[in-house]
Amino acid sequence: MQPLYQAADRIEAQLLQDLLARHRIEARVFGDYLSGAAGELPVDIYPSVWVLEDRELPRAKGLLDDWLREHRRRAEASAWVCRGCGELVDGSFDLCWRCGTEH
Ligand SMILES: [Zn+2]
């Protein structure tokens, strides 16, 4: 078993696991909940996705690269230019983070 990716949250880890499953690559998500024994502090609270079969790792990495690229492309496609100050604003914001002008 090999680590593939450290996700930002449980949802991202789950999405990646589903993607791999669709390509018949078995993966597990670890560290997405605090399962440590009493008094034991978790070192790492971010969930990580692991590929079960080592030989599937290169293929899984290829899928991961495409997946991340697609995410970035979508984030960039939805970005907008503020008419108040000309700033490029991420598509997830309705207000310009710089001057507060509405989209
Ligand atoms: Zn602005």
mmCIF file of C-alpha atoms and ligand atoms in Angstrom, residues 80 82-87 89 96-101, ligand 1:
data_model
loop_
_atom_site.group_PDB
_atom_site.id
_atom_site.type_symbol
_atom_site.label_atom_id
_atom_site.label_comp_id
_atom_site.label_asym_id
_atom_site.label_seq_id
_atom_site.Cartn_x
_atom_site.Cartn_y
_atom_site.Cartn_z
ATOM 1 C CA TRP A 80 -13.970 37.345 -12.757
ATOM 2 C CA CYS A 82 -13.593 43.461 -10.786
ATOM 3 C CA ARG A 83 -15.008 46.513 -12.559
ATOM 4 C CA GLY A 84 -14.070 48.634 -9.540
ATOM 5 C CA CYS A 85 -10.358 47.989 -9.411
ATOM 6 C CA GLY A 86 -9.548 45.480 -12.168
ATOM 7 C CA GLU A 87 -8.516 42.766 -9.748
ATOM 8 C CA VAL A 89 -11.248 37.581 -8.223
ATOM 9 C CA CYS A 96 -14.071 41.790 -4.784
ATOM 10 C CA TRP A 97 -11.740 40.898 -1.943
ATOM 11 C CA ARG A 98 -9.755 44.042 -2.605
ATOM 12 C CA CYS A 99 -12.310 46.854 -2.918
ATOM 13 C CA GLY A 100 -15.633 45.189 -2.039
ATOM 14 C CA THR A 101 -17.345 45.829 -5.382
HETATM 15 ZN ZN ZN B 1 -12.200 45.438 -6.819
#
